[in-house]
Amino acid sequence: MDFGPHWRGRERFVIFDSRWDPDSFAQWIAQWRADPQRPARLHVIAIGGGELPGIQRVLQSDAAVTLDLLHAPLDAALAQLSARIDAVRLHSIEDAGSARSLARLLAADAMLHAGGLSAGQQAALAAAGWVFDEEGQGARFATRKPIAPRPAAPERRAIVIGAGLAGAAACERLCARGWHVTLVERHPQAAMEASGNLAGITMPLLSKDDNIASRLSRAAFLFALDYWQKLGGVDRVIEGAGRGVLHVAKDAAHAQLQQAIADARRLPPHYAQWFDKDTAAARFGDLAPHGAWLFPQGGWIRPASACQAMLDACGPRLRRLFGAGSVTIERAGGEWRVLDAGGAAIAQASTVILANGAGAAELAQSAFLPLARVRGQVTHLAEDNRGQTPRGQTPETALAELGLVLCREAYVTPAAGGVRSVGATYDDDFDPHLRASSQQQNLARLRSMLNDPAIGAGAPLRGRVGFRSVAPDRLPLVGALPDPACVLGADRLRELPRQAGLYALLGYASRGLTWAPLAAELLAASLEGEPLPVESGLVAALDPGRFRLRGRRRAH
C-alpha cells in the first residue's frame, strides 16, 4: 500500500489492519520515515491475537509512532474503538454489520486495500460507502453521510496542577507530544502528598465476569509495565522491584471464589497464576495456607522516584512552579489563569489539568465532584524487627527469601533500605499525624497474614500518613469536567455541558502507580484528537461527568 499521496500534508495518519502483521508494520514505518512530506504522527491499529482481551497500546521508540493492538474479534473490536481511520487493510469481513461498524470510524476519502474478498463482501462494503477500483483490490470511502470534521490541532500549552503520580504522568505524556507544560505544585518538590510513600504496589485486579474495574486494571497494568520500561526501568532508573506480588486467599471460602475466577478466565501465566492450597504449600510454604494468586510482573515502586523519572523525561518543555502554596483558578478571555494566595497570576494557558488529588476539593471548579478524602497510614518496620529471636524458617523469613510483595487485607513489601512498608489503613478522619491505633491495625493484619504474633512487637511508631482521593465507584476520573452551573438536562455523556479547557486526572485511590500512566495517555490522546487507548466503554466509565448523569437518573 502506497500511502504517500494520501498522507502528505496531514497532522496524523491512522491505519487500521484487520490482522496484525509485524512485517507490514515495519514496512509502513520505513515508508513513513523515508517520506520528507510525511505526517507528523503515524498511528497503526491492528486486530491482534493476544491472550488477554482489550486494547493494548504498545509504546514505540519513536514517540511519533503509536501502535494499538485490539485483542478481540473484528466486530467486537470495531464496536469499542474510538478513532478516525484514514486507511484500511482488510483481509476479510463478516457481514454488512461489520461493514457499517467500520464505516462509522472512517475519515472522509479513506483508502482501502482488501484483496481476496468475495462478491458478497465487496457488496457489503460498497453499500457502506466504499467505491472500488476496476480490479476490486482497492477502494475509496465516498459516503454521502455527514462525517464529523477533524478537530483542529490543539494549541499545545497546558497547566498541570499537582506534582504527584497523576500530574507527573500528565506532564510527560503531553511533553512527549510536543506540548509546553507549566506544572504548579503547592509543595517545594514533587510527590509530597499521597505519592510520597516509600513504596506503592502495582498489580492487576481480577473478577469472574471481567468487570469494568478488571478491564481497566488489565489495560493500565500492561501499559504501565511498558511505560516504566521506556522511562529506564524499575530497579534501575525507578526505585523498586518487579519480582511479583502474592495475593493470599483469606480462608477456604475466599479461596473457592478465587478458584472460580481461575476456572472462568484461563489467564496466561505471565499475567496471573492461581495456586490452590496444595500447590501453594509446595511453592510458598506457610505463606499461603488456603491458596494464592501470583502476579509475576507485579511488584513495588517508590512513587517519588517514578515521579522524578517522568518529570525528567519532559525536558525543556516543562516549566516547574514548586512551592506555589494554595492556588485558585479563573477563566478570562478564553484562557485559564492560576492565581497564588495573594491573587497574582502565576501561570496562564487555555488548558488546565487538575491532578491534585484530595486538593481538588479546595477549587471552586471541582469542589462539586463526589470525591472522598481518605486517610491512609503506612507503618515502616525495620527488616529484622520481630520482637524476639527468629525461630527457624518462619513465614517472615520465607517472605524475605522470595522477595515478593505479600498482600491480603493489607500488604507488606520486601525491605528497601532496611525498611518494610506495611499497610495501609483506610480511615475516615483527617488526622495528619502518625498514631498508635493505626500502627496496631497494620501490624495486626500483618501478624494474621504471616501467622506470627511476634512480628513488630515493641516496634517504634514509624511510618507516614497520606490522603487518598477516592470516587464512590473506586474508579479514577479522566476527562473534561462538567459544568456544575448548568441545569441537568442531558441523558448522555456527550450532551453534558463542560467547563471549557478544564480536565481532571483524579480519584486514583491507592492504585496510582497502576492507573497514572494510562490515564494520562488517555487524556493526552483525547486532547490531540488521536485514537483512544482503551475501549469506549472504559472511556465512559472514567468520564468525570458520569456522576452528573447518575444524579439525573436517580431524580427521575
XYZ file of C-alpha atoms in Angstrom:
556
model
C 0.000 0.000 0.000
C 1.458 3.354 -1.039
C 0.268 5.914 1.491
C 2.437 8.778 0.250
C -0.083 10.648 -1.922
C -2.756 10.184 0.728
C -0.989 11.208 3.930
C 1.001 14.236 2.822
C 0.001 17.498 4.430
C -1.745 15.818 7.370
C -1.052 16.193 11.063
C -1.504 12.448 11.639
C -2.359 9.359 9.627
C -4.249 6.391 11.083
C -4.035 2.920 9.537
C -6.323 0.038 10.500
C -5.239 -3.536 9.768
C -7.743 -6.325 10.356
C -4.902 -8.784 11.033
C -1.728 -7.846 12.904
C 1.386 -8.334 10.804
C 4.687 -7.082 12.257
C 6.359 -7.125 8.832
C 3.746 -4.792 7.379
C 4.047 -2.552 10.413
C 7.806 -2.299 9.908
C 7.326 -1.540 6.195
C 4.828 1.234 6.922
C 7.182 2.842 9.425
C 10.030 2.677 6.892
C 7.810 4.252 4.227
C 6.775 6.984 6.653
C 10.349 7.782 7.670
C 11.523 7.883 4.055
C 8.921 10.472 3.002
C 10.032 14.073 3.667
C 6.377 15.149 3.376
C 5.137 12.574 5.874
C 2.553 13.447 8.544
C 3.896 14.384 11.947
C 2.408 11.280 13.584
C 1.719 7.728 12.361
C -0.825 5.612 14.229
C -1.418 1.927 13.435
C -4.336 -0.066 14.855
C -4.415 -3.813 14.258
C -6.505 -6.783 15.311
C -4.184 -8.994 17.336
C -4.489 -12.466 18.755
C -3.407 -11.873 22.318
C -4.488 -13.993 25.257
C -5.802 -11.009 27.216
C -8.770 -9.158 25.696
C -8.900 -5.400 25.203
C -6.859 -2.655 23.571
C -3.124 -2.750 24.206
C -1.215 0.418 23.407
C 2.381 -0.514 22.669
C 4.814 2.374 23.092
C 7.435 2.750 20.376
C 10.983 4.088 20.498
C 9.824 6.945 18.241
C 7.188 8.943 20.160
C 5.618 9.990 16.847
C 4.627 6.376 16.109
C 1.835 4.628 18.008
C 0.676 1.016 17.837
C -2.618 -0.258 19.214
C -3.326 -3.985 19.240
C -7.002 -4.912 19.594
C -7.285 -8.351 21.116
C -10.876 -9.116 20.155
C -12.887 -10.394 17.185
C -13.345 -7.821 14.428
C -16.934 -6.864 15.244
C -16.278 -6.510 18.975
C -13.117 -4.509 18.336
C -14.831 -2.083 15.960
C -17.703 -1.555 18.392
C -15.336 -0.442 21.170
C -12.859 1.561 19.086
C -12.716 5.366 19.254
C -10.736 6.508 16.219
C -10.867 8.277 12.856
C -9.261 5.937 10.317
C -7.530 7.104 7.113
C -6.512 3.787 5.577
C -7.693 0.190 5.939
C -6.106 -3.112 5.091
C -8.915 -5.649 5.236
C -8.357 -9.385 4.994
C -11.990 -10.362 5.358
C -15.247 -9.062 6.735
C -18.074 -10.907 8.428
C -21.192 -9.230 7.065
C -22.920 -5.946 6.315
C -22.970 -5.139 10.029
C -19.195 -5.257 10.138
C -19.008 -3.016 7.091
C -21.261 -0.454 8.763
C -19.264 -0.623 12.017
C -16.079 0.074 10.077
C -17.702 2.919 8.158
C -18.579 4.629 11.444
C -14.849 5.065 12.125
C -13.684 6.254 8.705
C -12.366 9.658 7.724
C -13.569 11.256 4.529
C -11.849 9.803 1.462
C -10.280 6.945 3.425
C -8.458 4.357 1.352
C -8.927 0.581 1.394
C -6.846 -2.392 0.322
C -8.823 -5.625 0.504
C -7.567 -8.397 -1.715
C -9.402 -11.715 -1.911
C -12.855 -10.526 -0.909
C -15.900 -12.392 -2.106
C -18.550 -10.692 -4.204
C -20.846 -10.576 -1.191
C -18.186 -8.933 0.975
C -17.480 -6.336 -1.690
C -21.190 -5.629 -1.968
C -21.477 -5.116 1.787
C -18.577 -2.680 1.746
C -19.953 -0.829 -1.279
C -23.293 -0.445 0.477
C -21.455 1.133 3.418
C -19.886 3.784 1.164
C -16.778 2.272 -0.439
C -16.174 2.773 -4.180
C -13.940 0.024 -5.586
C -11.443 0.304 -8.426
C -11.704 -1.868 -11.521
C -9.523 -4.610 -10.071
C -11.618 -4.797 -6.898
C -8.475 -4.661 -4.744
C -8.679 -1.051 -3.600
C -11.406 1.439 -2.802
C -12.055 4.968 -1.539
C -14.646 5.918 1.031
C -17.204 8.177 -0.616
C -20.254 8.060 1.614
C -22.863 10.795 1.351
C -23.482 10.654 5.071
C -22.018 13.555 7.046
C -18.656 12.906 8.666
C -17.515 14.987 11.600
C -14.577 17.190 10.590
C -11.179 16.517 12.038
C -10.617 18.506 15.217
C -8.299 21.467 14.852
C -4.761 20.967 16.107
C -4.624 21.989 19.788
C -2.591 24.940 20.982
C -0.355 22.546 22.923
C 0.052 24.704 26.009
C -1.245 23.430 29.326
C -1.084 23.908 33.070
C -0.987 20.835 35.287
C -1.867 21.333 38.953
C -0.310 18.707 41.213
C 3.085 17.009 41.007
C 2.220 13.544 42.266
C 1.885 10.474 40.070
C -1.154 11.824 38.213
C 0.386 15.189 37.449
C 3.853 13.925 36.575
C 2.397 11.396 34.131
C 0.235 14.117 32.542
C 3.288 16.319 32.050
C 5.308 13.525 30.465
C 2.587 12.342 28.099
C 1.863 15.897 26.914
C 5.519 16.885 26.545
C 6.111 13.705 24.524
C 3.557 15.102 22.049
C 5.252 18.477 21.817
C 3.197 20.361 24.402
C 4.666 23.073 26.614
C 3.507 22.454 30.162
C 3.615 24.514 33.344
C 3.490 22.324 36.448
C 2.095 24.038 39.553
C 2.728 22.332 42.879
C 1.929 23.725 46.330
C 4.883 21.949 47.963
C 8.594 22.646 47.381
C 9.065 19.390 45.475
C 7.142 16.614 43.757
C 5.423 13.665 45.446
C 4.961 15.154 48.898
C 1.368 14.059 49.491
C -0.260 10.697 48.613
C 2.583 9.907 46.200
C 5.208 10.368 48.890
C 5.085 6.878 50.422
C 8.263 4.806 50.443
C 6.567 2.067 48.423
C 3.424 1.573 46.384
C 2.101 -1.682 44.953
C 1.315 -2.397 41.315
C -0.751 -5.419 40.302
C -3.931 -6.144 38.319
C -7.415 -6.841 39.634
C -9.359 -9.992 38.739
C -13.050 -10.821 38.599
C -15.067 -13.752 37.325
C -17.165 -11.591 34.992
C -14.235 -9.394 33.851
C -15.975 -6.243 35.021
C -15.069 -2.608 34.374
C -12.529 -2.462 37.195
C -10.773 -5.626 35.993
C -10.675 -4.463 32.370
C -9.306 -1.068 33.337
C -6.785 -2.644 35.688
C -5.568 -5.022 32.981
C -5.146 -2.293 30.356
C -3.468 0.053 32.829
C -1.193 -2.574 34.356
C 0.098 -3.775 30.982
C 0.586 -0.226 29.738
C 2.421 0.736 32.933
C 4.844 -2.186 32.587
C 5.782 -0.960 29.125
C 5.813 2.674 30.244
C 8.166 2.234 33.220
C 10.495 0.224 30.997
C 10.551 3.039 28.443
C 11.482 5.511 31.180
C 14.518 3.433 32.126
C 13.103 0.510 34.055
C 12.132 -0.408 37.600
C 15.135 -1.201 39.810
C 17.282 0.907 37.513
C 16.115 4.487 36.937
C 12.993 3.920 39.051
C 13.439 2.571 42.570
C 11.527 -0.654 43.153
C 11.362 -4.285 42.135
C 9.109 -6.295 39.856
C 9.677 -9.737 41.334
C 5.997 -10.422 41.854
C 3.017 -9.915 44.136
C 1.479 -12.800 46.077
C -2.190 -12.128 46.851
C -3.168 -14.637 49.507
C -6.646 -16.101 50.000
C -8.064 -15.170 53.392
C -9.752 -18.502 54.113
C -11.195 -21.567 52.405
C -14.339 -19.741 51.245
C -12.290 -16.943 49.708
C -10.042 -19.495 48.032
C -13.082 -21.151 46.486
C -14.131 -17.827 44.936
C -10.634 -17.335 43.546
C -10.628 -20.830 42.106
C -13.860 -19.964 40.281
C -12.157 -16.925 38.746
C -9.201 -19.042 37.663
C -11.534 -21.612 36.070
C -13.593 -18.943 34.286
C -10.816 -16.671 32.996
C -7.977 -19.063 31.996
C -5.383 -16.317 32.359
C -1.893 -16.649 30.859
C 0.754 -17.494 33.465
C 2.866 -14.410 32.762
C -0.108 -12.312 33.903
C -1.620 -14.271 36.782
C -1.254 -17.761 38.249
C -3.621 -19.348 40.743
C -2.151 -21.785 43.273
C -4.610 -23.896 45.230
C -3.775 -24.861 48.805
C -1.662 -27.853 47.811
C 0.327 -26.189 45.036
C 0.683 -23.062 47.165
C 2.096 -25.089 50.036
C 4.624 -26.679 47.704
C 5.653 -23.325 46.213
C 5.281 -20.858 49.093
C 5.295 -22.940 52.261
C 3.238 -21.457 55.078
C 2.715 -18.103 53.365
C -0.487 -19.176 51.617
C -2.265 -21.939 53.587
C -5.519 -21.623 51.592
C -4.133 -20.680 48.174
C -2.922 -17.537 46.427
C -2.683 -15.584 43.208
C 0.811 -14.866 41.960
C 1.186 -11.844 39.685
C 4.715 -12.447 38.359
C 5.089 -8.994 36.785
C 3.705 -7.111 39.773
C 5.842 -5.508 42.414
C 6.570 -2.324 44.301
C 7.814 1.104 43.271
C 8.816 4.150 45.259
C 6.351 6.680 43.802
C 8.644 9.687 44.201
C 11.269 8.026 42.018
C 8.640 7.341 39.341
C 7.530 10.990 39.503
C 11.122 12.139 39.129
C 11.678 9.883 36.111
C 8.533 11.186 34.425
C 9.384 14.836 35.047
C 12.983 14.356 33.911
C 11.689 12.855 30.651
C 9.782 16.075 29.891
C 12.937 18.001 29.081
C 12.865 21.746 28.395
C 9.169 21.782 27.511
C 8.322 21.597 31.219
C 8.271 24.666 33.463
C 8.133 23.802 37.163
C 6.488 26.105 39.695
C 7.101 24.376 43.025
C 6.268 25.925 46.372
C 3.256 27.713 44.913
C 1.146 27.230 48.045
C -2.635 27.308 47.831
C -3.874 28.436 44.426
C -7.162 29.248 42.733
C -8.060 29.242 39.060
C -10.227 31.536 36.965
C -11.146 31.732 33.293
C -10.930 35.002 31.383
C -10.523 35.813 27.726
C -10.657 32.176 26.619
C -7.810 31.119 28.913
C -7.334 29.865 32.450
C -5.207 31.706 34.964
C -3.696 30.197 38.096
C -3.620 32.674 40.962
C -1.492 32.431 44.091
C -2.774 33.186 47.600
C -2.223 36.891 47.007
C -4.247 36.910 43.796
C -1.292 37.245 41.455
C -1.349 35.234 38.217
C 1.495 32.725 38.138
C 0.514 30.720 35.028
C -1.867 31.064 32.115
C -2.998 28.661 29.354
C -6.125 27.569 27.520
C -5.914 24.067 29.052
C -5.739 23.193 32.740
C -5.483 19.664 34.129
C -6.391 19.099 37.758
C -4.164 16.316 39.072
C -4.040 17.454 42.680
C -5.849 14.526 44.307
C -7.617 15.492 47.505
C -6.727 19.141 46.816
C -9.341 19.264 44.054
C -11.986 19.761 46.743
C -10.436 23.168 47.506
C -11.038 24.553 43.991
C -14.453 26.007 43.175
C -14.456 24.411 39.715
C -14.065 20.860 41.075
C -15.471 21.036 44.602
C -18.770 19.509 43.401
C -17.097 16.200 42.493
C -18.086 13.328 44.814
C -14.535 12.576 45.901
C -13.794 11.379 49.410
C -10.574 12.283 51.201
C -9.428 9.049 52.820
C -6.631 8.856 55.358
C -4.004 6.165 54.904
C -1.267 5.381 57.407
C 1.648 3.184 56.376
C 3.816 1.533 59.009
C 7.593 1.415 58.497
C 9.007 -1.716 60.048
C 12.687 -2.475 60.373
C 13.672 -5.545 58.375
C 14.650 -7.589 61.434
C 12.038 -6.256 63.870
C 10.253 -9.371 65.097
C 10.304 -8.654 68.825
C 12.079 -11.908 69.638
C 14.731 -14.212 68.248
C 13.748 -15.759 64.895
C 12.919 -19.407 65.159
C 13.949 -21.160 62.000
C 12.101 -20.933 58.702
C 9.183 -18.711 59.715
C 6.766 -17.183 57.221
C 8.625 -13.918 57.626
C 11.980 -15.367 56.638
C 10.329 -17.241 53.784
C 8.849 -13.964 52.585
C 12.237 -12.283 52.696
C 13.777 -15.061 50.621
C 11.041 -14.904 47.994
C 11.371 -11.145 47.531
C 7.657 -10.844 46.847
C 5.109 -8.292 47.918
C 2.569 -10.102 50.081
C -0.973 -8.833 50.356
C -4.350 -9.826 51.749
C -6.319 -7.246 53.785
C -3.034 -5.343 53.927
C 0.329 -5.561 52.192
C 3.960 -5.859 53.179
C 6.831 -5.066 50.839
C 10.309 -6.530 50.715
C 12.828 -4.467 52.637
C 14.222 -1.390 50.898
C 16.956 0.423 52.775
C 16.307 -1.895 55.694
C 12.629 -0.883 55.959
C 9.450 -2.728 55.027
C 6.238 -0.846 54.322
C 3.112 -2.323 55.911
C -0.391 -1.016 55.397
C -2.242 0.888 54.627
C -5.243 1.942 56.667
C -8.445 3.370 55.201
C -9.570 5.917 57.803
C -12.421 8.412 57.562
C -10.756 11.219 59.539
C -8.244 13.904 58.608
C -5.587 13.463 61.290
C -2.227 14.096 59.548
C -0.131 12.645 62.386
C 1.036 9.096 62.974
C -0.998 7.337 65.638
C -0.546 4.138 67.565
C -4.015 2.740 66.821
C -3.376 2.780 63.071
C 0.038 1.202 63.605
C -1.533 -1.602 65.606
C -4.159 -2.120 62.914
C -1.442 -2.548 60.280
C 0.608 -4.858 62.486
C -2.430 -6.963 63.421
C -3.158 -7.587 59.752
C 0.470 -8.447 59.082
C 0.583 -10.883 62.010
C -2.604 -12.513 60.772
C -1.193 -12.910 57.260
C 2.064 -14.405 58.483
C 0.568 -16.243 61.468
C 3.296 -14.832 63.664
C 2.246 -12.765 66.708
C 5.822 -11.647 67.348
C 6.240 -9.532 64.220
C 6.564 -5.863 65.095
C 6.225 -6.381 68.839
C 7.692 -3.317 70.525
C 8.433 -1.630 67.190
C 8.651 2.187 67.375
C 5.862 4.262 65.821
C 7.273 4.984 62.398
C 5.587 5.445 59.067
C 3.742 8.012 57.005
C 0.246 9.443 56.628
C -1.207 10.390 53.246
C -4.662 11.252 51.975
C -6.132 9.431 49.012
C -8.757 10.829 46.665
C -11.462 8.184 46.187
C -14.578 8.220 43.986
C -17.769 6.396 45.023
C -17.229 3.702 42.373
C -13.476 3.432 43.142
C -12.614 4.326 39.533
C -10.499 7.319 38.513
C -11.847 10.473 36.866
C -10.267 11.092 33.472
C -11.507 13.757 31.075
C -13.309 17.075 30.734
C -15.018 18.400 33.843
C -18.761 19.018 33.573
C -20.154 22.462 34.294
C -21.845 22.314 37.702
C -23.723 25.551 36.997
C -25.752 24.035 34.163
C -29.180 22.614 34.901
C -29.209 18.872 34.371
C -30.928 18.104 31.113
C -28.552 15.681 29.433
C -29.179 11.969 29.068
C -25.789 11.110 27.532
C -22.234 11.998 28.391
C -21.647 13.740 25.085
C -24.574 16.080 25.817
C -23.225 17.273 29.166
C -22.048 20.908 29.212
C -18.369 21.056 30.124
C -16.059 23.657 31.611
C -14.068 24.696 28.560
C -10.435 23.666 28.721
C -10.646 22.137 32.215
C -9.794 18.468 32.699
C -9.357 16.014 35.552
C -6.965 13.234 36.461
C -8.336 12.475 39.905
C -9.600 9.747 42.203
C -6.677 7.339 41.949
C -7.288 5.943 45.457
C -4.419 3.540 46.240
C -3.759 2.497 42.644
C -1.880 5.490 41.267
C 1.145 3.505 40.133
C -1.101 1.289 38.035
C -3.533 3.896 36.725
C -1.454 7.052 36.271
C 0.399 6.256 33.007
C -2.646 5.003 31.064
C -4.961 7.700 32.432
C -2.513 10.383 31.304
C -2.185 8.698 27.916
C -5.965 8.613 27.547
C -6.329 12.295 28.340
C -3.420 13.325 26.116
C -4.797 11.278 23.205
C -8.214 12.861 23.695
C -6.764 16.375 23.693
C -4.887 15.592 20.492
C -7.865 14.014 18.719
C -5.985 10.720 18.450
C -7.418 7.199 18.608
C -8.056 6.394 22.247
C -6.028 3.694 24.036
C -8.948 1.957 25.769
C -12.379 0.679 24.773
C -15.159 3.259 24.510
C -16.969 1.569 27.401
C -13.992 2.244 29.671
C -13.725 5.833 28.440
C -17.338 6.390 29.507
C -16.770 4.639 32.844
C -13.955 7.088 33.673
C -15.660 10.267 32.439
C -15.954 12.825 35.280
C -19.475 13.578 34.065
C -20.737 10.117 34.948
C -21.865 11.249 38.381
C -23.971 14.053 36.921
C -25.858 11.580 34.743
C -26.376 9.245 37.670
C -27.817 12.113 39.673
C -30.286 12.877 36.903
C -31.328 9.242 36.596
C -31.950 8.997 40.337
C -34.035 12.165 40.170
C -36.295 10.511 37.600
